[in-house]
Amino acid sequence: MLKEQKGVFIIAQSWPCDTYGGSIAVTSSLKQYCKYFDKVIYLCLNERSMSPIVSESFKDVLFQHIPVKKGGFLKRFGYSLLLNKPAITIGMGGSKVFGNIKGVMDKNLSESSMAFAGIIEDNVPGVHLKSLKKNFPRIPWVFKSHDVLHEAFSIFKEVGSPIMRLAWGMEINKIFAFEKKTVQRADLNWTITQDDLHLSESKYQKSMDGVFDSDIPQHRYENVKPGNKYRIIYLGSADSRKGHGIRVFIKDSWPTLHKRFNEKGLKLILGGRLTESFDSVSNGVEGIGYVENEIDFLGEGSIFINPQVAGTGLKLKSLVAMASGKVLVTTTNGALGLGGKAGKHYVVANSPSEMVEKISLLLNDEKYLEQIRTNAKIYIKDNFSEKALEQRVLPLLNALWEKQKGVSNE
């Protein structure tokens, strides 16, 4: 009996093989899709074209670049007022973009006799789900969300000028309506954490179909240097959403820490997009901006901070830090999706004063620092390997293919 051939279309907004969180997530997912499906067609809605390393890493995947032009946030927000759509979807959701998606799919469907399923990887490409279901009714579609975005942006209703709070309130309401419609339209819904699953079910009044999280390429990080404990590091974007916690940390926690350990040469090193704006030699803060080699950067320090106060999804850079043998100091919000145990696998601090005291304890107690570092590496190895992820997500992929057979037989 011939083996049933399975195909899948992936609609995403990030290329795999980059080092930021969204790319780590799609790289992890794509490895699992390649194991399960015989033909994988990956359509990436992105402003930039694909790096050669992508095709080298996934030789059997057919990659298609769908060019988009997002523009700056203010421009997108202006268009969002006219179009009554979330600013995050402006540039991604145009008819020309969907026309290119449809062209790629029509061509591949006409050239193949196998059946296909579809997966929307990340939230914003979900703007095309209505058109995808209308034009390809015999393909079941999964919406795999990386965040509960309207909750992730909620902090901006509380900070800034009254006009900015009002503008963000309008945007967040539009994001909520967009996400709810996408969840309702999808044939299956996967979240990236158990916390997101419960939050989504509460907000959208629909049962989610499971958690499809991520793995961490541990071989990449197993030989990262232990680093200097007096070099506290942060790696990640410092945009308006992710940078909020860093700004609070530098304003309310760092001055006390810097003064307390100044004689030891304590330094805060920030790497990632826009972190150069925090650079202040006199205050012991080095903002270096884009990091070319994350392995070298991670080897600089022993303590990794993620002081975010709002957000959802899986904090992949935190997992990278733990896999690299760093002591993660984060908030309760920053620990969402990590699992494990605070005080054993990472350290949680929820106020500026608590951040000061927890980091001070680590700096003063070498044995405690080493214990957390060791526990973290073991925990990531046991729970976020590619094999462990495969065991978790195989039932989800089987359920998707059962859905595909049901659609095909209608």
Coordinates of C-alpha atoms in Angstrom, one line a residue:
M1 CA 0.0 0.0 0.0
L2 CA 1.4 3.4 -1.0
K3 CA 2.2 5.9 1.7
E4 CA -0.2 8.8 1.9
Q5 CA 1.5 12.0 0.7
K6 CA 1.0 15.1 2.9
G7 CA 1.6 18.6 1.9
V8 CA 1.5 21.9 3.9
F9 CA 1.5 25.6 3.1
I10 CA 3.0 27.8 5.8
I11 CA 2.1 31.5 5.8
A12 CA 4.6 33.4 8.0
Q13 CA 6.0 36.9 8.6
S14 CA 9.5 35.8 9.7
W15 CA 12.3 34.0 8.0
P16 CA 13.8 31.0 9.9
C17 CA 17.4 30.9 11.0
D18 CA 17.6 34.4 12.5
T19 CA 18.4 34.9 16.2
Y20 CA 15.4 37.0 17.3
G21 CA 12.4 35.4 19.1
G22 CA 9.9 35.2 16.3
S23 CA 12.5 33.5 14.0
I24 CA 13.6 31.1 16.7
A25 CA 9.9 30.0 17.0
V26 CA 9.4 29.5 13.2
T27 CA 12.7 27.7 12.9
S28 CA 11.6 25.3 15.6
S29 CA 8.2 24.8 14.1
L30 CA 9.6 24.3 10.6
K31 CA 11.8 21.4 11.7
Q32 CA 8.7 19.6 13.0
Y33 CA 6.7 20.3 9.8
C34 CA 9.6 18.9 7.7
K35 CA 9.5 15.7 9.8
Y36 CA 5.7 15.3 9.4
F37 CA 4.9 16.5 5.9
D38 CA 6.3 15.3 2.6
K39 CA 6.1 18.7 0.9
V40 CA 6.5 22.0 2.8
I41 CA 5.9 25.3 1.0
Y42 CA 6.9 28.3 3.1
L43 CA 5.5 31.7 2.1
C44 CA 7.2 34.6 4.0
L45 CA 5.5 38.0 4.1
N46 CA 8.6 40.2 4.8
E47 CA 10.2 43.3 3.6
R48 CA 13.6 41.7 3.1
S49 CA 14.5 38.7 0.9
M50 CA 15.7 35.4 2.2
S51 CA 19.2 34.8 3.5
P52 CA 21.2 32.0 1.8
I53 CA 21.5 30.2 5.2
V54 CA 17.8 29.6 5.2
S55 CA 17.8 27.4 2.0
E56 CA 21.0 25.7 3.2
S57 CA 19.4 24.8 6.5
F58 CA 16.1 23.6 5.0
K59 CA 17.1 22.0 1.7
D60 CA 13.7 20.3 1.1
V61 CA 11.5 23.3 1.8
L62 CA 10.2 25.4 -1.1
F63 CA 10.6 29.0 0.1
Q64 CA 8.7 31.9 -1.5
H65 CA 9.2 35.5 -0.7
I66 CA 6.0 37.6 -0.6
P67 CA 7.3 41.2 -0.5
V68 CA 5.5 43.7 1.8
K69 CA 6.0 47.3 2.6
K70 CA 5.0 48.1 6.2
G71 CA 6.3 51.6 6.7
G72 CA 6.7 53.4 10.0
F73 CA 4.2 53.0 12.8
L74 CA 2.8 56.6 12.6
K75 CA 2.1 56.1 8.9
R76 CA 0.5 52.7 9.5
F77 CA -1.6 54.2 12.4
G78 CA -2.8 56.9 10.1
Y79 CA -3.9 54.3 7.5
S80 CA -5.5 52.2 10.2
L81 CA -7.8 55.1 11.0
L82 CA -8.9 55.3 7.4
L83 CA -9.3 51.6 6.9
N84 CA -10.5 50.6 10.4
K85 CA -7.9 47.9 10.6
P86 CA -5.1 47.4 13.1
A87 CA -1.9 49.3 12.3
I88 CA 0.1 46.1 12.8
T89 CA -1.6 44.6 9.7
I90 CA -1.2 47.6 7.4
G91 CA 1.2 46.7 4.6
M92 CA 0.8 43.0 5.3
G93 CA -2.9 42.6 4.4
G94 CA -3.2 44.3 1.0
S95 CA -4.9 42.7 -2.0
K96 CA -1.6 42.7 -3.9
V97 CA 0.0 40.7 -1.1
F98 CA -2.8 38.1 -1.1
G99 CA -2.7 38.0 -4.9
N100 CA 0.9 36.9 -4.7
I101 CA 0.0 34.3 -2.0
K102 CA -2.8 33.0 -4.1
G103 CA -0.5 32.8 -7.2
V104 CA 2.1 30.7 -5.4
M105 CA -0.6 28.3 -4.0
D106 CA -2.5 27.9 -7.2
K107 CA 0.7 27.0 -9.1
N108 CA 1.8 24.4 -6.5
L109 CA -1.7 22.9 -6.2
S110 CA -2.0 22.5 -10.0
E111 CA 1.4 20.8 -10.1
S112 CA 0.8 18.3 -7.3
S113 CA -1.8 15.6 -6.8
M114 CA -1.2 15.4 -3.0
A115 CA -3.6 16.9 -0.4
F116 CA -2.5 20.0 1.6
A117 CA -3.1 21.6 4.9
G118 CA -2.3 25.2 5.9
I119 CA -0.7 26.8 8.9
I120 CA -0.6 30.5 9.6
E121 CA 2.5 30.9 11.7
D122 CA 2.3 34.0 13.9
N123 CA -0.5 36.5 14.4
V124 CA -0.3 39.2 11.7
P125 CA -0.5 36.9 8.6
G126 CA -3.9 35.8 10.0
V127 CA -5.2 38.9 8.3
H128 CA -5.4 36.7 5.1
L129 CA -7.4 33.9 6.7
K130 CA -10.8 35.0 5.4
S131 CA -9.5 35.1 1.8
L132 CA -7.6 31.8 2.2
K133 CA -10.6 30.0 3.4
K134 CA -12.8 31.5 0.6
N135 CA -10.3 30.7 -2.2
F136 CA -9.1 27.3 -0.9
P137 CA -12.1 25.7 0.8
R138 CA -10.6 22.2 0.7
I139 CA -7.6 23.2 2.8
P140 CA -8.0 23.2 6.6
W141 CA -6.3 26.2 8.3
V142 CA -4.5 26.3 11.6
F143 CA -4.0 29.7 13.3
K144 CA -0.8 29.3 15.4
S145 CA -0.6 32.5 17.5
H146 CA 2.8 33.5 18.9
D147 CA 1.1 36.0 21.4
V148 CA -2.2 37.3 22.6
L149 CA -1.3 40.6 21.0
H150 CA -4.0 42.8 22.4
E151 CA -2.8 41.8 25.9
A152 CA 0.8 42.2 25.0
F153 CA 0.3 45.8 24.0
S154 CA -2.0 46.6 26.9
I155 CA 0.7 48.5 28.9
F156 CA 0.4 51.4 26.4
K157 CA -3.1 52.2 27.6
E158 CA -1.5 53.2 30.9
V159 CA 1.7 55.1 30.0
G160 CA 2.6 58.1 27.9
S161 CA 0.6 61.2 27.1
P162 CA -3.2 61.2 27.1
I163 CA -3.3 61.3 23.2
M164 CA -0.9 58.4 23.0
R165 CA -3.0 56.4 25.5
L166 CA -6.1 57.1 23.5
A167 CA -4.4 56.1 20.2
W168 CA -3.1 52.9 21.7
G169 CA -6.5 52.2 23.2
M170 CA -8.0 52.4 19.7
E171 CA -5.3 50.2 18.3
I172 CA -5.6 47.5 21.0
N173 CA -9.4 47.4 20.4
K174 CA -8.8 46.8 16.7
I175 CA -6.2 44.1 17.5
F176 CA -8.6 42.3 19.8
A177 CA -11.4 42.3 17.1
F178 CA -8.9 41.1 14.5
E179 CA -7.6 38.3 16.7
K180 CA -11.1 37.2 17.8
K181 CA -12.3 37.0 14.2
T182 CA -9.1 35.0 13.2
V183 CA -9.6 32.5 16.0
Q184 CA -13.3 32.1 15.1
R185 CA -12.5 31.5 11.4
A186 CA -9.7 29.0 11.9
D187 CA -10.3 25.3 11.6
L188 CA -7.8 24.7 14.4
N189 CA -6.1 27.1 16.9
W190 CA -2.7 26.5 18.5
T191 CA -1.1 28.7 21.1
I192 CA 2.6 28.9 22.0
T193 CA 2.1 28.5 25.7
Q194 CA -0.4 27.0 28.1
D195 CA -0.8 30.5 29.6
D196 CA -1.8 31.8 26.2
L197 CA -4.2 28.9 25.7
H198 CA -6.1 29.8 28.9
L199 CA -6.0 33.5 28.1
S200 CA -7.2 33.0 24.5
E201 CA -10.1 30.8 25.6
S202 CA -11.1 33.4 28.2
K203 CA -10.9 36.3 25.8
Y204 CA -12.3 34.7 22.6
Q205 CA -14.9 32.3 24.0
K206 CA -13.6 29.5 21.9
S207 CA -11.7 26.3 22.9
M208 CA -8.1 26.2 21.7
D209 CA -6.8 22.9 20.2
G210 CA -3.4 22.7 21.8
V211 CA 0.0 24.2 22.6
F212 CA 2.7 24.2 19.9
D213 CA 5.7 25.7 21.7
S214 CA 9.3 25.6 20.7
D215 CA 12.7 24.0 21.2
I216 CA 16.1 25.6 21.6
P217 CA 19.0 24.5 19.5
Q218 CA 21.1 23.5 22.5
H219 CA 24.2 22.5 20.5
R220 CA 24.5 26.2 19.5
Y221 CA 24.6 27.4 23.1
E222 CA 26.3 24.5 25.0
N223 CA 29.8 26.1 24.8
V224 CA 28.9 29.7 25.7
K225 CA 31.5 31.1 28.1
P226 CA 30.3 31.4 31.8
G227 CA 31.0 35.2 31.7
N228 CA 31.8 37.8 34.3
K229 CA 29.1 38.0 37.1
Y230 CA 29.7 41.8 37.2
R231 CA 28.6 42.1 33.6
I232 CA 24.8 42.0 33.6
I233 CA 23.5 41.4 30.1
Y234 CA 20.3 41.8 28.1
L235 CA 19.8 40.6 24.6
G236 CA 16.7 41.6 22.6
S237 CA 14.9 44.4 20.9
A238 CA 14.3 47.6 22.8
D239 CA 11.3 48.8 20.8
S240 CA 8.4 50.5 22.5
R241 CA 6.9 47.3 23.8
K242 CA 9.9 45.2 24.7
G243 CA 12.0 48.1 25.8
H244 CA 9.6 49.4 28.4
G245 CA 10.9 47.0 31.1
I246 CA 14.5 47.9 30.3
R247 CA 13.7 51.6 30.7
V248 CA 12.1 51.0 34.1
F249 CA 15.0 48.8 35.2
I250 CA 17.6 51.5 34.2
K251 CA 15.6 54.3 35.9
D252 CA 14.5 52.6 39.1
S253 CA 16.9 49.6 39.8
W254 CA 20.2 50.2 38.1
P255 CA 21.4 53.4 39.9
T256 CA 21.3 51.5 43.3
L257 CA 23.0 48.4 41.9
H258 CA 25.6 50.5 40.1
K259 CA 26.4 52.5 43.3
R260 CA 26.4 49.3 45.5
F261 CA 28.9 47.4 43.2
N262 CA 30.7 50.2 41.5
E263 CA 34.0 49.3 43.1
K264 CA 33.6 45.8 41.5
G265 CA 33.2 47.4 38.1
L266 CA 29.6 46.4 37.7
K267 CA 28.3 47.1 34.2
L268 CA 25.0 46.7 32.3
I269 CA 25.5 45.6 28.7
L270 CA 22.5 45.8 26.3
G271 CA 22.5 44.2 22.9
G272 CA 19.8 44.2 20.2
R273 CA 17.9 46.6 18.0
L274 CA 17.6 50.1 19.5
T275 CA 19.6 49.4 22.6
E276 CA 22.2 51.9 21.6
S277 CA 19.8 54.6 22.8
F278 CA 20.5 53.5 26.4
D279 CA 24.3 53.9 26.1
S280 CA 25.7 55.9 29.1
V281 CA 29.3 55.4 30.1
S282 CA 29.0 57.5 33.2
N283 CA 26.2 55.3 34.5
G284 CA 27.9 52.0 33.6
V285 CA 25.4 51.2 30.8
E286 CA 26.7 50.1 27.4
G287 CA 24.1 49.9 24.7
I288 CA 25.7 48.3 21.6
G289 CA 22.7 47.9 19.3
Y290 CA 22.5 45.1 16.8
V291 CA 24.5 42.0 17.9
E292 CA 26.4 40.3 15.1
N293 CA 27.5 37.3 17.1
E294 CA 25.1 36.4 19.9
I295 CA 27.4 33.6 21.2
D296 CA 30.2 36.0 22.0
F297 CA 27.7 38.5 23.5
L298 CA 26.2 35.9 25.8
G299 CA 29.7 34.9 26.9
E300 CA 30.2 38.4 28.4
G301 CA 28.1 38.1 31.5
S302 CA 26.7 35.5 34.0
I303 CA 23.4 37.2 34.8
F304 CA 20.8 37.9 32.1
I305 CA 17.9 40.2 32.8
N306 CA 14.4 40.2 31.2
P307 CA 12.5 42.8 33.3
Q308 CA 9.4 43.0 31.1
V309 CA 6.2 44.0 32.8
A310 CA 3.7 43.2 30.1
G311 CA 3.4 40.7 27.2
T312 CA 2.4 37.2 26.3
G313 CA 3.8 34.3 24.4
L314 CA 7.0 32.4 25.0
K315 CA 10.1 34.3 26.1
L316 CA 12.5 32.6 23.8
K317 CA 15.5 34.9 24.5
S318 CA 15.0 33.9 28.2
L319 CA 15.2 30.2 27.2
V320 CA 18.3 31.0 25.1
A321 CA 19.9 32.6 28.2
M322 CA 19.1 29.6 30.3
A323 CA 20.4 27.2 27.7
S324 CA 23.6 29.3 27.6
G325 CA 24.1 28.8 31.3
K326 CA 23.1 32.3 32.3
V327 CA 21.2 33.1 35.5
L328 CA 17.9 34.5 34.3
V329 CA 16.4 37.3 36.4
T330 CA 13.0 38.2 35.2
T331 CA 9.5 39.2 36.3
T332 CA 6.4 37.0 36.8
N333 CA 5.3 38.2 33.4
G334 CA 8.6 37.4 31.9
A335 CA 8.5 33.9 33.3
L336 CA 5.2 33.1 31.6
G337 CA 5.5 30.0 29.4
L338 CA 8.9 29.0 30.9
G339 CA 7.6 26.4 33.3
G340 CA 10.2 25.3 35.8
K341 CA 10.4 26.8 39.3
A342 CA 11.4 30.3 40.4
G343 CA 14.3 30.2 42.7
K344 CA 15.6 27.0 41.3
H345 CA 15.7 27.4 37.5
Y346 CA 15.6 31.2 37.3
V347 CA 15.0 34.2 39.6
V348 CA 11.8 36.3 39.7
A349 CA 11.7 39.9 40.9
N350 CA 8.5 42.0 40.5
S351 CA 9.5 45.5 41.7
P352 CA 12.5 47.7 41.3
S353 CA 13.6 47.1 44.9
E354 CA 13.2 43.4 44.5
M355 CA 15.3 43.5 41.4
V356 CA 18.1 45.2 43.3
E357 CA 18.0 42.7 46.2
K358 CA 17.8 39.5 44.0
I359 CA 20.6 40.6 41.8
S360 CA 22.7 41.7 44.8
L361 CA 22.1 38.2 46.3
L362 CA 23.4 36.6 43.2
L363 CA 26.5 38.9 43.1
N364 CA 27.3 38.2 46.7
D365 CA 26.6 34.4 46.7
E366 CA 28.7 32.6 44.1
K367 CA 27.4 29.2 45.2
Y368 CA 23.8 30.3 44.7
L369 CA 24.6 31.8 41.3
E370 CA 26.3 28.5 40.1
Q371 CA 23.4 26.4 41.4
I372 CA 20.8 28.4 39.4
R373 CA 23.0 28.3 36.3
T374 CA 23.4 24.5 36.5
N375 CA 19.7 23.9 37.2
A376 CA 18.7 26.1 34.2
K377 CA 20.9 24.2 31.7
I378 CA 19.6 20.8 32.8
Y379 CA 16.0 22.0 32.7
I380 CA 16.3 23.4 29.2
K381 CA 18.0 20.1 28.1
D382 CA 15.2 18.0 29.5
N383 CA 12.2 20.1 28.4
F384 CA 13.2 22.1 25.3
S385 CA 15.0 19.6 23.1
E386 CA 13.8 19.0 19.5
K387 CA 12.8 15.4 20.5
A388 CA 10.8 16.6 23.5
L389 CA 9.0 19.1 21.3
E390 CA 8.3 16.4 18.7
Q391 CA 6.5 14.3 21.4
R392 CA 4.4 17.2 22.4
V393 CA 3.3 18.4 19.0
L394 CA 2.8 15.1 17.1
P395 CA -0.8 14.7 18.3
L396 CA -1.5 18.2 17.1
L397 CA -0.2 17.5 13.6
N398 CA -2.1 14.2 13.5
A399 CA -5.3 16.1 14.4
L400 CA -4.7 18.6 11.6
W401 CA -4.3 15.8 9.1
E402 CA -7.5 14.1 10.3
K403 CA -9.2 17.5 9.7
Q404 CA -7.7 17.6 6.2
K405 CA -9.1 14.2 5.4
G406 CA -12.5 15.4 6.7
V407 CA -12.4 18.5 4.5
S408 CA -11.4 16.5 1.5
N409 CA -14.3 14.0 1.9
E410 CA -16.9 16.8 2.2

